[in-house]
Each structure stands twice: as structure tokens, then as C-alpha cells.
CSV table of C-alpha atoms and ligand atoms in Angstrom, one decimal:
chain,number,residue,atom,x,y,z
A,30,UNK,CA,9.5,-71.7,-31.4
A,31,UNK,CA,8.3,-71.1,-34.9
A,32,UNK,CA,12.1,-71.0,-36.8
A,33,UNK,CA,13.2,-74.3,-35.8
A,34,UNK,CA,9.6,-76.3,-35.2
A,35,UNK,CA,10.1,-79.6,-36.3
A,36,UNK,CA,8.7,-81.3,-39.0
A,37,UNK,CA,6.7,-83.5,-36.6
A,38,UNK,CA,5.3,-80.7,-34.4
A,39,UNK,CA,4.2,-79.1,-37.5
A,40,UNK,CA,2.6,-81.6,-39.1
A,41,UNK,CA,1.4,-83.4,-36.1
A,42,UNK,CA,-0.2,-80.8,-34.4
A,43,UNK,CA,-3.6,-80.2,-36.0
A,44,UNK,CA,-4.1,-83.5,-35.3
A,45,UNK,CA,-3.8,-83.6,-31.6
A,46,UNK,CA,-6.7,-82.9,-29.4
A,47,UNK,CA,-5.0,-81.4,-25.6
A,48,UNK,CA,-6.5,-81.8,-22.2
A,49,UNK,CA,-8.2,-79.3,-20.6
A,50,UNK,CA,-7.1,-76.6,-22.7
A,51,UNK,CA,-9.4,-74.2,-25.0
A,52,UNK,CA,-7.2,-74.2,-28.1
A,53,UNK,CA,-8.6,-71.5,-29.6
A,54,UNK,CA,-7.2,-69.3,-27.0
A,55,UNK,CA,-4.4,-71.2,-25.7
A,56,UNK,CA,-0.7,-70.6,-26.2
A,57,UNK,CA,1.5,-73.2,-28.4
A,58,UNK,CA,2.2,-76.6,-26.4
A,59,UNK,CA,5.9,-76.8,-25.9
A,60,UNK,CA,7.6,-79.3,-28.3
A,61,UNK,CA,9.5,-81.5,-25.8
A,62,UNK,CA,12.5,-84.1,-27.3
A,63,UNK,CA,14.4,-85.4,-24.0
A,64,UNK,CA,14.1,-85.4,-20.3
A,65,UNK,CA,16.9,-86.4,-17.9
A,66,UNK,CA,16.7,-86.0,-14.2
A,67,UNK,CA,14.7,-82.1,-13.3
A,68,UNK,CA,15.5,-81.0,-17.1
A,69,UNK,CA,13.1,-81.2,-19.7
A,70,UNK,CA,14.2,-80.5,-23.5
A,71,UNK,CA,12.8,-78.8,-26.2
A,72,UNK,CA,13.0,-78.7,-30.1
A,73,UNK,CA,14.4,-75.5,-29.8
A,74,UNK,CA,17.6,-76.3,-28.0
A,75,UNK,CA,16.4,-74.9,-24.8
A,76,UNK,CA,16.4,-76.4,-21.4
A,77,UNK,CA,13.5,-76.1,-18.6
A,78,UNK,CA,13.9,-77.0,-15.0
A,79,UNK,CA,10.8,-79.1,-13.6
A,80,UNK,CA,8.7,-78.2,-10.6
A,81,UNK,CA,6.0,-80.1,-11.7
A,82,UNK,CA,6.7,-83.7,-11.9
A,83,UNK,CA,5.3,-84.7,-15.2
A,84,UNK,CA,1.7,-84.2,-13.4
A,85,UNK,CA,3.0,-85.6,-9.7
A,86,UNK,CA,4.7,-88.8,-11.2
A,87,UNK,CA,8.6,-88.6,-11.6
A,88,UNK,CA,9.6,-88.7,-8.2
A,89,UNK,CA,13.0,-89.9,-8.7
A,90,UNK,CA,13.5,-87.6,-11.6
A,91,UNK,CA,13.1,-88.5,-15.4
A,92,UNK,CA,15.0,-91.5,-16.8
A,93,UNK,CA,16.5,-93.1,-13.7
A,94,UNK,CA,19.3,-95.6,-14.6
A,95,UNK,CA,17.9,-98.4,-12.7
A,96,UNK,CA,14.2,-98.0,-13.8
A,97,UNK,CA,15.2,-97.8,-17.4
A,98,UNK,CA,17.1,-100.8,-17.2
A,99,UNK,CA,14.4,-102.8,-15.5
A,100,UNK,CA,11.9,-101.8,-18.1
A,101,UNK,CA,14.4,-102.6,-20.9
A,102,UNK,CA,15.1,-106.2,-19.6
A,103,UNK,CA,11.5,-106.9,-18.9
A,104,UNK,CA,10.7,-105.3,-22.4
A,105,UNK,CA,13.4,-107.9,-23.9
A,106,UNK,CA,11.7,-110.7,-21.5
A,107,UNK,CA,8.1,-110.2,-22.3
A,108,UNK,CA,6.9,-106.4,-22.6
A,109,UNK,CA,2.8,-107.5,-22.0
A,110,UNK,CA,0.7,-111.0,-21.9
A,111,UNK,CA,-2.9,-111.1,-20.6
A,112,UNK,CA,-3.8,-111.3,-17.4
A,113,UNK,CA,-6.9,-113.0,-17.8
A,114,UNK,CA,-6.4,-116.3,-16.2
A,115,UNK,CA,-2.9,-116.4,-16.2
A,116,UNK,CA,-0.3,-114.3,-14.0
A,117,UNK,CA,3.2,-113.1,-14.0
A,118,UNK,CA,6.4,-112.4,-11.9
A,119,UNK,CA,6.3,-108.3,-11.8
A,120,UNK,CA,2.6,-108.3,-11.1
A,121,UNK,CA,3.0,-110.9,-7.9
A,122,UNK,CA,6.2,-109.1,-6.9
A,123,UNK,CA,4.6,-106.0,-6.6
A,124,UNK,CA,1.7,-107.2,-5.3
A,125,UNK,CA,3.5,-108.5,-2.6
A,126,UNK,CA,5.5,-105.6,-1.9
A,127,UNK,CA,2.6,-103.2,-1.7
A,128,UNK,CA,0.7,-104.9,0.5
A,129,UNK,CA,4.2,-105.4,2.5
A,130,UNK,CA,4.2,-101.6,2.3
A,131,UNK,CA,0.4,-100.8,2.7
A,132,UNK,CA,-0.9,-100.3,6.7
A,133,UNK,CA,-2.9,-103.4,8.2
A,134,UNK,CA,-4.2,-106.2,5.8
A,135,UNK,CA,-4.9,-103.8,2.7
A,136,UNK,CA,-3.6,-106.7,1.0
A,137,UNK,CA,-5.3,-107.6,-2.3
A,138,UNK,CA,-3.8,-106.2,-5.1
A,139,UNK,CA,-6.1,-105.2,-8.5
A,140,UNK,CA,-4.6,-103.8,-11.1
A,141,UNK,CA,-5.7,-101.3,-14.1
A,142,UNK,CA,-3.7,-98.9,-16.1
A,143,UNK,CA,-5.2,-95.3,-15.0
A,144,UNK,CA,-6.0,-93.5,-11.8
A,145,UNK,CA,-9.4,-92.5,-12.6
A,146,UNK,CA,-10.1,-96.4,-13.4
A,147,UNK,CA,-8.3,-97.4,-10.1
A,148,UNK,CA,-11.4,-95.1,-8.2
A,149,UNK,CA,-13.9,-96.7,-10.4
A,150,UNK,CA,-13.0,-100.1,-9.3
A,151,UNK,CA,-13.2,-99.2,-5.7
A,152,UNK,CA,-16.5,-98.0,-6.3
A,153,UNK,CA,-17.4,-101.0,-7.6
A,154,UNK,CA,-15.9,-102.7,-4.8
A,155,UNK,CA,-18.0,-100.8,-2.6
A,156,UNK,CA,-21.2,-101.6,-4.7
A,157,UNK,CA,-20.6,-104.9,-5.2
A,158,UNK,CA,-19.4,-106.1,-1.6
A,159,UNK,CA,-23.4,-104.5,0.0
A,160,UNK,CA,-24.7,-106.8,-3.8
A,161,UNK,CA,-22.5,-110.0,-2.3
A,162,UNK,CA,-23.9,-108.8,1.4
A,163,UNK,CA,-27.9,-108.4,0.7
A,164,UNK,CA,-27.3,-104.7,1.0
A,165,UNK,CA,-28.6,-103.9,-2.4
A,166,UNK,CA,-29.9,-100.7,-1.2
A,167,UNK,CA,-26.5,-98.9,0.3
A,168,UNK,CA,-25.5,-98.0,-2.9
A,169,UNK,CA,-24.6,-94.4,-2.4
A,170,UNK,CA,-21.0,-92.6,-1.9
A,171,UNK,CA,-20.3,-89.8,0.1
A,172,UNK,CA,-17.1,-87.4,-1.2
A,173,UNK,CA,-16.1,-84.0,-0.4
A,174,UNK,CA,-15.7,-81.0,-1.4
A,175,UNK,CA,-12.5,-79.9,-3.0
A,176,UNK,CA,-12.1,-83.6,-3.7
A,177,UNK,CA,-10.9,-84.8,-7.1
A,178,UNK,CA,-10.9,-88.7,-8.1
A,179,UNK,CA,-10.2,-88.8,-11.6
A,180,UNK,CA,-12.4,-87.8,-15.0
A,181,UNK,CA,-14.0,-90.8,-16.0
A,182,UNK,CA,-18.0,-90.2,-15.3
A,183,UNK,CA,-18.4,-92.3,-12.1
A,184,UNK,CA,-15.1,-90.4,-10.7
A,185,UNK,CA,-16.3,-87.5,-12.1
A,186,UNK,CA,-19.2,-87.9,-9.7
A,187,UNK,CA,-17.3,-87.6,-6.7
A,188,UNK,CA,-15.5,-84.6,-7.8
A,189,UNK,CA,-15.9,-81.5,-6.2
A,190,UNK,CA,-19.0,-80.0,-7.7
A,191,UNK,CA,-17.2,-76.9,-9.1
A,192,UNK,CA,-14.0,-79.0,-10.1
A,193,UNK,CA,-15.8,-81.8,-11.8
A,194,UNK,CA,-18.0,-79.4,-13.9
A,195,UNK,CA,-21.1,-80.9,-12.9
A,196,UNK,CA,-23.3,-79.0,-14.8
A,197,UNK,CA,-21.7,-80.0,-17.9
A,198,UNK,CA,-22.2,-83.2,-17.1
A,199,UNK,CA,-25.2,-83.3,-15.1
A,200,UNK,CA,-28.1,-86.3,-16.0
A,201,UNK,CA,-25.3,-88.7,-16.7
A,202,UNK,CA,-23.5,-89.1,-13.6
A,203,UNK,CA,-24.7,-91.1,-10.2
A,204,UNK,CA,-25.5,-88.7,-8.1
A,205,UNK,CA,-23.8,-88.9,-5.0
A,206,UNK,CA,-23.4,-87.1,-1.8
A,207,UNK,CA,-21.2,-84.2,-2.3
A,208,UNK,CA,-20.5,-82.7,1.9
A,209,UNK,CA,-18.4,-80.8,3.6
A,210,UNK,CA,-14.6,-81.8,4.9
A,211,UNK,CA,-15.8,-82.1,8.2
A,212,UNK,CA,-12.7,-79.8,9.8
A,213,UNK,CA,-13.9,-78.9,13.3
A,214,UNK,CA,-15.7,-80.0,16.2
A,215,UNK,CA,-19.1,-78.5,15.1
A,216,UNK,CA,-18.6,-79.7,11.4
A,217,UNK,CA,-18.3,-83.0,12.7
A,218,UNK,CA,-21.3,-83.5,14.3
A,219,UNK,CA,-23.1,-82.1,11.6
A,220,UNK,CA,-21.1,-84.8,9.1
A,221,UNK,CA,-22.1,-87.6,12.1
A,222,UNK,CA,-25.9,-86.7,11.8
A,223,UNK,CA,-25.6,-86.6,7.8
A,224,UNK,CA,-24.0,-90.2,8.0
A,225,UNK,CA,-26.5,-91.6,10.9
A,226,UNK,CA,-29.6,-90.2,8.9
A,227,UNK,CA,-28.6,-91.6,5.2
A,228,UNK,CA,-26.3,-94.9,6.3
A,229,UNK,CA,-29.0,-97.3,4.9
A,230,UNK,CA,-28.0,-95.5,1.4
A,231,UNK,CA,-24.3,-95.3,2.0
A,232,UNK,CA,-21.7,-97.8,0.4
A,233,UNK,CA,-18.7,-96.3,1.3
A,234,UNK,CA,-17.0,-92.8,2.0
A,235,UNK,CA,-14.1,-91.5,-0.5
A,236,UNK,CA,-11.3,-88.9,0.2
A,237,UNK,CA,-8.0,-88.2,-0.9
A,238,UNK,CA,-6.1,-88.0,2.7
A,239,UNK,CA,-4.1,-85.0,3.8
A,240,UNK,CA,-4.0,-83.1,0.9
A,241,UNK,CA,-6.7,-82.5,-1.7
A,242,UNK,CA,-4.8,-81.9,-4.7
A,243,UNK,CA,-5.9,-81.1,-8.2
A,244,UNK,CA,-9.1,-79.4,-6.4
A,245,UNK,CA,-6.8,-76.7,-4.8
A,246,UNK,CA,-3.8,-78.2,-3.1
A,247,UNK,CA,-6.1,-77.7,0.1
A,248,UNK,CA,-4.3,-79.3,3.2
A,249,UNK,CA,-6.2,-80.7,6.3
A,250,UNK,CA,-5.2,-82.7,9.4
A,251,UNK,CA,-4.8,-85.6,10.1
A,252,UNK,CA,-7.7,-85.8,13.1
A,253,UNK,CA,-10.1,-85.5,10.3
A,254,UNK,CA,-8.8,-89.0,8.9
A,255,UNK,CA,-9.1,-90.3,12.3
A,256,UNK,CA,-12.7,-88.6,12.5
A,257,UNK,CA,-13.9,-90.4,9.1
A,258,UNK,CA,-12.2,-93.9,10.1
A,259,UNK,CA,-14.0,-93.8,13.3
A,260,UNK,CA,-17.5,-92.4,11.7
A,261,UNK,CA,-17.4,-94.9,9.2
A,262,UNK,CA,-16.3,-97.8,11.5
A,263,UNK,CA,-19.6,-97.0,13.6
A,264,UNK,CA,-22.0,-97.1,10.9
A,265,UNK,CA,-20.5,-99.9,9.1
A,266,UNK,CA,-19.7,-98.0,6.3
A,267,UNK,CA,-16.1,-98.4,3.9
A,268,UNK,CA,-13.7,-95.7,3.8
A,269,UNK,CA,-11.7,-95.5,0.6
A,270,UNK,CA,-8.7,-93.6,0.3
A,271,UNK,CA,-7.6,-92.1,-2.9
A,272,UNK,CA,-3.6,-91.9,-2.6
A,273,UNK,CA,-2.7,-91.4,-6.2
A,274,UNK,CA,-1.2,-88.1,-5.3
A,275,UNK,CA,-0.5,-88.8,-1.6
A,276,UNK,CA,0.8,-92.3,-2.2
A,277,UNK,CA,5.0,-92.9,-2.1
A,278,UNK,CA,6.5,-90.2,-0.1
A,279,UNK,CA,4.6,-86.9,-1.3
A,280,UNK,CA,3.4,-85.7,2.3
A,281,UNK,CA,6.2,-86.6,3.9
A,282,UNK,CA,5.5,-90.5,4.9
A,283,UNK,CA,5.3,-93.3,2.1
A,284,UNK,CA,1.3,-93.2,2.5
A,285,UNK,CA,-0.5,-90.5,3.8
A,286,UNK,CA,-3.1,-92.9,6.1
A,287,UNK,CA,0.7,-93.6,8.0
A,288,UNK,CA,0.4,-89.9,9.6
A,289,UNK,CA,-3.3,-90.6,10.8
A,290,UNK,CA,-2.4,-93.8,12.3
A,291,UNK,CA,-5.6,-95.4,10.4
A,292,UNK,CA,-6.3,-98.2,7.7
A,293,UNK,CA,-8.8,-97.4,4.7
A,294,UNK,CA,-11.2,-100.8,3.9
A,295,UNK,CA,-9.8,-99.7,0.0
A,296,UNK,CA,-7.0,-97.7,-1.3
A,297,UNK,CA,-6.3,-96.1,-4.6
A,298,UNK,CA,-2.6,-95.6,-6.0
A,299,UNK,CA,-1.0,-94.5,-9.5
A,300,UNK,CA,0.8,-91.3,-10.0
A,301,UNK,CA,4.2,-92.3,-9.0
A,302,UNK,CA,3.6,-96.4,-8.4
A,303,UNK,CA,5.9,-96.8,-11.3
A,304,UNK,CA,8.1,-94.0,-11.0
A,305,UNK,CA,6.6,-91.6,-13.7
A,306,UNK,CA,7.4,-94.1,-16.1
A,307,UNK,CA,4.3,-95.9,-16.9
A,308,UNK,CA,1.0,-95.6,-16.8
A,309,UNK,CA,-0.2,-98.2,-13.9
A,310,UNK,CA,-2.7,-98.2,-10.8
A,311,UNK,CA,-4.0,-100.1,-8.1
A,312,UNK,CA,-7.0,-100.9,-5.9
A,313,UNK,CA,-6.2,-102.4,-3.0
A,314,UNK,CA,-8.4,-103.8,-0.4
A,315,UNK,CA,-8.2,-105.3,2.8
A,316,UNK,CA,-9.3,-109.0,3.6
A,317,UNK,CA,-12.6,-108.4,4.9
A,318,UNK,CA,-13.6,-106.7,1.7
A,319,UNK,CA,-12.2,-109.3,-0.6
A,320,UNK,CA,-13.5,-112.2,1.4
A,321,UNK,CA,-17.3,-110.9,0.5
A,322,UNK,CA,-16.5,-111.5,-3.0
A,323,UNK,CA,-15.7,-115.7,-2.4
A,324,UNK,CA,-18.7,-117.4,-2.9
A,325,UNK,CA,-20.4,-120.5,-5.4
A,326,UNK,CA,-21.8,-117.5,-6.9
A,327,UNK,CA,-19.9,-116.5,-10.4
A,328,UNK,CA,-21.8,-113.0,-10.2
A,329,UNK,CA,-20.4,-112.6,-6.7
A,330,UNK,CA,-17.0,-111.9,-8.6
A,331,UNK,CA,-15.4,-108.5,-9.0
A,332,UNK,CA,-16.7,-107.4,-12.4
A,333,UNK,CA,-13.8,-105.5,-14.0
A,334,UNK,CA,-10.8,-106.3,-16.3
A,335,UNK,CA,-9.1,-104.0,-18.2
A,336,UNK,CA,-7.0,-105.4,-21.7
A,337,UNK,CA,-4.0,-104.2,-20.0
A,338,UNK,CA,-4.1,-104.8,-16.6
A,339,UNK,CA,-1.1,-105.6,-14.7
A,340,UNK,CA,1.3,-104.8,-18.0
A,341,UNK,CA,4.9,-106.2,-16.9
A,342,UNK,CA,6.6,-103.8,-18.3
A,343,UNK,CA,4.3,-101.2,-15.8
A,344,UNK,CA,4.9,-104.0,-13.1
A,345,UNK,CA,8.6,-103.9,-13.7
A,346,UNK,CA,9.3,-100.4,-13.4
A,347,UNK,CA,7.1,-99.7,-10.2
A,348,UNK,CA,8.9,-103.0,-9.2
A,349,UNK,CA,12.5,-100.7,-9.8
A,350,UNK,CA,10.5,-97.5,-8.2
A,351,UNK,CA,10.0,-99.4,-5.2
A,352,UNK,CA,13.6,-100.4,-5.0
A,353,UNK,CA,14.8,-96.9,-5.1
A,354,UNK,CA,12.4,-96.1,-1.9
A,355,UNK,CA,14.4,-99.2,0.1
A,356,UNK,CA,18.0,-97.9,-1.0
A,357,UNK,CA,17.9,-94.8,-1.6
A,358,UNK,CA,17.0,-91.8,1.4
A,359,UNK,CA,13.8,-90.8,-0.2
A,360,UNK,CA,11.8,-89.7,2.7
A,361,UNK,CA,14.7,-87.7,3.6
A,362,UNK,CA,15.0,-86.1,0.4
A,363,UNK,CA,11.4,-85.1,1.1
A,364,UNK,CA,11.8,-83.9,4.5
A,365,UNK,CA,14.9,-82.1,3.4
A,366,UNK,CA,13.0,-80.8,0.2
A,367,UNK,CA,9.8,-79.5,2.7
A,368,UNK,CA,11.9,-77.4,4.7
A,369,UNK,CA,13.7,-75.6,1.8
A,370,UNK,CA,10.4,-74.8,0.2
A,371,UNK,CA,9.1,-73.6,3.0
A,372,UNK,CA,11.4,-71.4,4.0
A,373,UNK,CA,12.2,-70.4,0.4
A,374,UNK,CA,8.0,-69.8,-0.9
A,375,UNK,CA,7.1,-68.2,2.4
A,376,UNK,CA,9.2,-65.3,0.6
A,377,UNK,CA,6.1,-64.7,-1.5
A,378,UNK,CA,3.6,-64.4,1.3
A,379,UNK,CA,5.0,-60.1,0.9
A,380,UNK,CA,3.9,-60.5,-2.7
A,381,UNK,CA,1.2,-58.7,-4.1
A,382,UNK,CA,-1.7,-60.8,-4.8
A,383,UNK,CA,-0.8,-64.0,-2.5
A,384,UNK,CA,-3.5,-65.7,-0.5
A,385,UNK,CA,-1.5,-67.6,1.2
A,386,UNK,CA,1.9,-70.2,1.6
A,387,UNK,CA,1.9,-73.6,2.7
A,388,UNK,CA,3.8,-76.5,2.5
A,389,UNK,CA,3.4,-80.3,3.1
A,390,UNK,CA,6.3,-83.0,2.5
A,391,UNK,CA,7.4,-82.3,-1.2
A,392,UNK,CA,4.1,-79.8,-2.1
A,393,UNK,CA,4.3,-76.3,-2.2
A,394,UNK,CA,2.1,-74.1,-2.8
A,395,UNK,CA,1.3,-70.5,-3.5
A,396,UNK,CA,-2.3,-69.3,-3.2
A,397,UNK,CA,-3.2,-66.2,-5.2
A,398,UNK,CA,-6.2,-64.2,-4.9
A,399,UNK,CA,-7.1,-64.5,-8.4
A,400,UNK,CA,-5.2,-66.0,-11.6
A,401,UNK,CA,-6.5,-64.4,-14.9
A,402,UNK,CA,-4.9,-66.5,-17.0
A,403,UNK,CA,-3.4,-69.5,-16.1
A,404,UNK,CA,-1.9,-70.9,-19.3
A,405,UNK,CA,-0.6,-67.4,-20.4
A,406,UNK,CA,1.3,-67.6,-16.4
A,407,UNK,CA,2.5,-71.1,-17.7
A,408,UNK,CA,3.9,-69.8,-20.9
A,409,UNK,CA,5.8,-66.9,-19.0
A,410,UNK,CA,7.4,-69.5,-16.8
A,411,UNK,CA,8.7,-71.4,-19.6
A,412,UNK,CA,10.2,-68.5,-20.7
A,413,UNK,CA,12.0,-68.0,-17.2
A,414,UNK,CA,13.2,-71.5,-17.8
A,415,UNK,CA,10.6,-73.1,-15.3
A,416,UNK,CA,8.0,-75.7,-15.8
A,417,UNK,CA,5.2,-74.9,-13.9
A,418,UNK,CA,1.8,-75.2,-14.5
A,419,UNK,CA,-0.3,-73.1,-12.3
A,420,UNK,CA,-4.1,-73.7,-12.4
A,421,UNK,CA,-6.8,-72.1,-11.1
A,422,UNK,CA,-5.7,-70.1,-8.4
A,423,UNK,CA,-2.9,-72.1,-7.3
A,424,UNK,CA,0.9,-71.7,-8.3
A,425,UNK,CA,2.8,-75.3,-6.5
A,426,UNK,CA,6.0,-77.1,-7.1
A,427,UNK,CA,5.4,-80.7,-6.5
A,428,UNK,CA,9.2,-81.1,-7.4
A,429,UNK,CA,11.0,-84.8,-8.1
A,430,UNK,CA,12.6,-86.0,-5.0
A,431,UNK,CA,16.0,-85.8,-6.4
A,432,UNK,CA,15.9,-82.4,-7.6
A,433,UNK,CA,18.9,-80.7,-6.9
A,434,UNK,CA,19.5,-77.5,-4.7
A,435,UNK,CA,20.2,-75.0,-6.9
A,436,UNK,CA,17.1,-76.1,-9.1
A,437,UNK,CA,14.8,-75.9,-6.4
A,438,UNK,CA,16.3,-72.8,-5.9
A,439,UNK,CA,15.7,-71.7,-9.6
A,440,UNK,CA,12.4,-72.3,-9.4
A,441,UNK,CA,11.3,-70.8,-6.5
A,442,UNK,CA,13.2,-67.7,-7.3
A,443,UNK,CA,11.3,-67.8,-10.9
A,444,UNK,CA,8.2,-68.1,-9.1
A,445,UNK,CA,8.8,-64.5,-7.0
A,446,UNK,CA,10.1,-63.3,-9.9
A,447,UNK,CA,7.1,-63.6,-12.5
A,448,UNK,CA,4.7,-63.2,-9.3
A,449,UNK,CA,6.2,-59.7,-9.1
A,450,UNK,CA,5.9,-59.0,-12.7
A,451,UNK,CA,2.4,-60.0,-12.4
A,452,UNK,CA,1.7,-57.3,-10.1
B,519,PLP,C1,-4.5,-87.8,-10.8
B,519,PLP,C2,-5.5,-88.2,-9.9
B,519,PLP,C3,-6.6,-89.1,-10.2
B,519,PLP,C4,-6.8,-89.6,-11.6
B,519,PLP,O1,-5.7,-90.3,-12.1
B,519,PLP,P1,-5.5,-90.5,-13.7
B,519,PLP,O2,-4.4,-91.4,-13.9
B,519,PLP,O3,-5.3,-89.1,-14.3
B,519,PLP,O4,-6.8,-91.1,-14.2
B,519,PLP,C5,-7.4,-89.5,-9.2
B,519,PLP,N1,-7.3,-89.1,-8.0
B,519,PLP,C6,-6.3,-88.3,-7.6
B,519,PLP,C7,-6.2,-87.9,-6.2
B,519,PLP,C8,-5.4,-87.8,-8.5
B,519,PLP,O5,-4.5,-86.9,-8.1
């Protein structure tokens, strides 16, 4: 990298602070200029083919055609107003459209510009619809482990212990109730009891469905969605679903709530809402939940409102995202996508030092027993010609939609390749 880093990289660099990254130790981030499609470009001239995504977003690839034209028109038209008291086309549109999309009557659309702030509204949903109920005193969540909802404190909170670094953090968080997936027949009695003992306390329950993803890529059924929705419908409690991972096609179905048959009281989306493009998210909750906040009471309103909610030019391009989905075969490209990966990763399962294989819709993943050093494994891919970013113990493609055979190909092959080398 060093004999042709630009000017830019070198005199921007000791200026930028990198997430999640010691940068004593780390290697060099890669200086990036173009992305088109799977490829990424860098300063150097050379090309890398993308299994990641850009962190789970890009599912139609980088720079579709049609998205970029929508965002340039919009941009021309009116790239941001406020949307405090007054409203605009993009942001009804796609209000419309999600809830169109969306299972039963999740059909109230709020809008902020991260996913981590997408959770904290629906936890203030939760707390704020027992406040507009008289039932100040269920102010509690219950999450799981292996969960991850974002890194702003209150998301934080929710995280998985471990994941979440609670004991950095501890003293300044809410302290919620951190339990057990329940997975089985036994577990779920136990998680029954747990919930009929404490549902006084409890606001609402929060998971991401079907897959837990940045705590481990750890896969579970759809009966346990099925098992929370009817746990939580006995006790009067809310179930929240966090699908900014799951949400627009990743499992295999546009929402992952589809393959349990169920409808959360709130949902969370963002990741790939606007195609990897921009950053936008939503809470959406169903009528019942919105209809505690009418009242003669101003405090009985939803207390959030972020600068940039609803950004048109964010509204636009999840407007053109949303497009693609109706004309183009998307969910086919994912089913198509699954079957390849999991025919071409369970190749590794041989390898020395795999945990395990598995694959869901457009995730796969390959467990390790133990990664030394993750960033070090994601420099050696770039020098394959891969982006992947392993973490923890987990090496996954979550691949865009589009990508094209021979890529996916590439990058599994790369992925055998430095696992071996590894051993
Ligand atoms: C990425 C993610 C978040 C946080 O979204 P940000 O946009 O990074 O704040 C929350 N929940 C899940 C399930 C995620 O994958």
C-alpha cells in the first residue's frame, strides 16, 4: 500500500478514529476509491471481490443504476427538509409500502437515521405505551443471549452480556433481563416461569428473529418465534423484533417473522432498507401500539425526533430498493445463492479447526474453534482478493444478492484456501 498511498490517506489518517479496532495493533485500513456491483477498489489499483456486503447492506450490489438515479433526482428535487411538522413524498411512499410489505397491521411508520436508534425508539415505545396505560411499573426488557441490538447505551443493554461488553459499561446502562434463547421444550418452561414470575416488571421482549447475527451468526427455529409470540400474547407483554439484519430477503423470505407465521407488536429495520446506500431505519408498530399514544395528553406523545429523520434522499433510495425487490427475482437470487453456499462451504467442514457449517437464505457461515486474530485473517483475505471480515470466531459471506457465480465461487474457494494455510 505504502508506494502509491494517496495524499488523502496519508494525511487523513491520523485523524480518523476506527470502530472496534485497537489501532495500536491493527493492520492499515484499506484505502478504498470505487465500488461497482461485488468489486470494491482500492488506491492501489487492485480489485477485491465482496462477501461482506458493506456490513449486511448492499443487497443489490454497490451502485445500482436505478438507485443512483433515484437518489440523484431526488437530490436535484430536494436532498433533506425537516420533518418536524411537515412531511414529504419519499417518506409517505415508503411508509406505505412497508407497512404494505410488513405482516398484519405493523403499520406505523417512524423514522430515524441509524439501527441502534431504530431499537431505542422501540424501547421507548414499549416504556411509553405501559406510561400512556397506568403501567408505570412494567418497565423492564427481556433480551437474549447472543443477541445484538445496536451500540448506543440503551441497545447496548440488551446485548448479549459478553457481546455488549457489559463490564465496560456497567453502572450506566438499564439493567435488563439478559435469559436464555428458550430452544427446547424444557428451556421453555423454564423461560414461561421466568416471564409469569417478573411480568408485572416486563415492557416488552426483544430478539432478532432467526438468526442472531453480529453476536455469532447463531441460527434457531422458527418454533421459538412462535413460542415467544404466544408467551408474550399470554402475559400481555410486546414482542419486538429486531430485523435490521433479517429484514429484505437475507433468510430466505422478505422478513424473517414471514417463516414463523407471527406478527411482532414492533419491528426494527435498517441495514439494507435503502439498499446499502444510505443510512436510514425504521420502527414500526402495529395499531394497537400506536393507538395508546392518542390522547388530550401532549406527554402521551412519542418522545423522539432525530434532526434527520425521514431524509428524502434516504426515503428515495429505499423507495428504488424496494422497487428492485417487486421487478427483479430477489428471493430467488437468495434461494439460488443458499444452495450454492451450502454446498460450496460445507467443503470446509474437513478443515482443520472448523466448528461447524451452516447456512441460512444468503448467510454463510463458517465456525472455527478459535480465531487468534481476526483482523490479521482479514488482512490475508484482502490479499487473496476477498473482502471478508471474520470476527470473533466466525468466518460468513453475507454476499449481495446479485453477486455473480464465479465470485461467489472466488470467495468461498479463498475462504478454504486461507483456512488451510491457517492450519
Ligand atoms: C447492525 C444492527 C444493529 C445496529 O444498527 P446500526 O445501524 O449499526 O446502529 C441493530 N440490530 C441488529 C440486529 C443489527 O444487525
Amino acid at each position: 500500500m505504502s508506494r502509491t498511498e494517496p495524499a488523502w490517506y496519508r494525511d487523513g489518517l491520523p485523524h480518523i478514529w476506527l470502530p472496534y479496532c485497537q489501532m495500536k495493533t491493527s493492520p492499515p485500513p484499506l484505502a478504498v476509491t470505487a465500488t461497482d456491483g461485488s468489486r470494491i477498489t482500492l488506491a492501489d489499483g487492485r480489485e477485491l471481490i465482496d462477501g461482506v456486503a458493506a456490513w449486511w447492506t448492499a443487497c443489490h450490489g454497490y451502485n445500482h443504476p436505478h438507485i443512483r438515479d433515484a437518489a440523484q433526482a431526488q437530490l436535484a428535487r430536494m436532498p433533506h427538509v425537516m420533518f418536524g411538522g411537515s412531511v414529504h413524498e419519499p417518506a409517505l411512499t415508503l411508509a406505505k409500502r412497508l407497512s404494505d410489505l410488513l405482516p398484519g397491521d405493523l403499520e406505523r411508520v417512524f423514522y430515524t437515521d441509524s439501527g441502534s436508534v431504530s431499537v431505542e425508539v422501540a424501547l421507548k415505545m414499549g416504556i411509553q405505551y405501559r406510561l400512556n396505560r397506568g403501567e408505570a411499573d412494567r418497565r423492564k426488557f427481556v433480551a437474549f443471549r447472543g443477541g445484538y441490538h445496536g451500540d448506543t447505551l440503551a441497545a447496548t443493554a440488551i446485548c448479549d452480556p459478553e457481546e455488549g461488553m457489559h463490564h465496560l459499561f456497567g453502572g450506566i446502562m438499564p439493567e435488563q433481563f439478559i435469559l436464555d434463547l428458550p430452544r427446547d421444550e424444557e428451556s421453555r418452561a423454564g423461560f414461561e416461569t421466568f416471564i409469569a414470575d417478573h411480568a408485572a416488571e416486563i415492557t416488552a421482549v426483544i430478539t432478532e428473529p432467526l438468526v442472531q447475527g453480529a453476536g455469532g451468526m447463531l441460527f434457531h427455529d422458527p418454533d421459538v418465534l412462535r413460542c415467544l409470540r404466544d408467551i408474550c400474547d399470554r402475559h400481555g407483554i410486546l414482542l419486538i423484533l429486531d430485523e435490521i439484519f433479517t429484514g429484505f430477503g437475507r433468510t430466505g423470505t422478505m422478513f424473517a417473522c414471514e417463516q414463523a407465521g407471527i406478527t411482532p407488536d414492533i419491528i426494527c429495520l435498517s441495514k439494507a432498507l435503502t439498499g446499502g446506500t444510505m443510512a436510514l431505519a425504521a420502527t414500526v408498530a402495529r395499531r394497537h401500539v400506536f393507538d395508546a399514544f392518542l390522547s388530550d395528553d401532549p406527554e402521551h406523545a412519542l418522545m423522539h425526533g432525530p434532526t434527520f429523520m425521514a431524509n428524502p434522499l434516504a426515503c428515495a433510495c429505499a423507495n428504488a430498493s424496494l422497487d428492485l425487490f417487486g421487478r427483479e427475482p430477489r428471493l430467488d437470487q437468495v434461494a439460488a445463492l443458499s444452495a450454492r453456499m451450502s454446498e460450496g462451504l460445507e467443503t470446509c467442514r474437513a478443515l482443520p479447526g472448523v466448528r461447524d457449517v451452516r447456512v441460512m437464505g444468503a448467510i454463510g457461515v463458517v465456525e472455527m474453534e478459535k480465531i487468534s486474530d481476526p483482523a490479521a485473517l482479514r488482512a490475508r483475505f484482502a490479499e487473496h482478493g476477498a473482502w471478508i471480515r471474520p470476527f470473533r470466531n466466525i468466518i460468513y459471506l453475507t454476499p449481495a444478492f446479485t453477486i455473480a457465480p464465479d465470485d461467489l465461487t472466488f470467495l468461498m474457494q479463498t475462504i478454504r484456501e486461507v483456512i488451510s494455510e491457517m492450519a
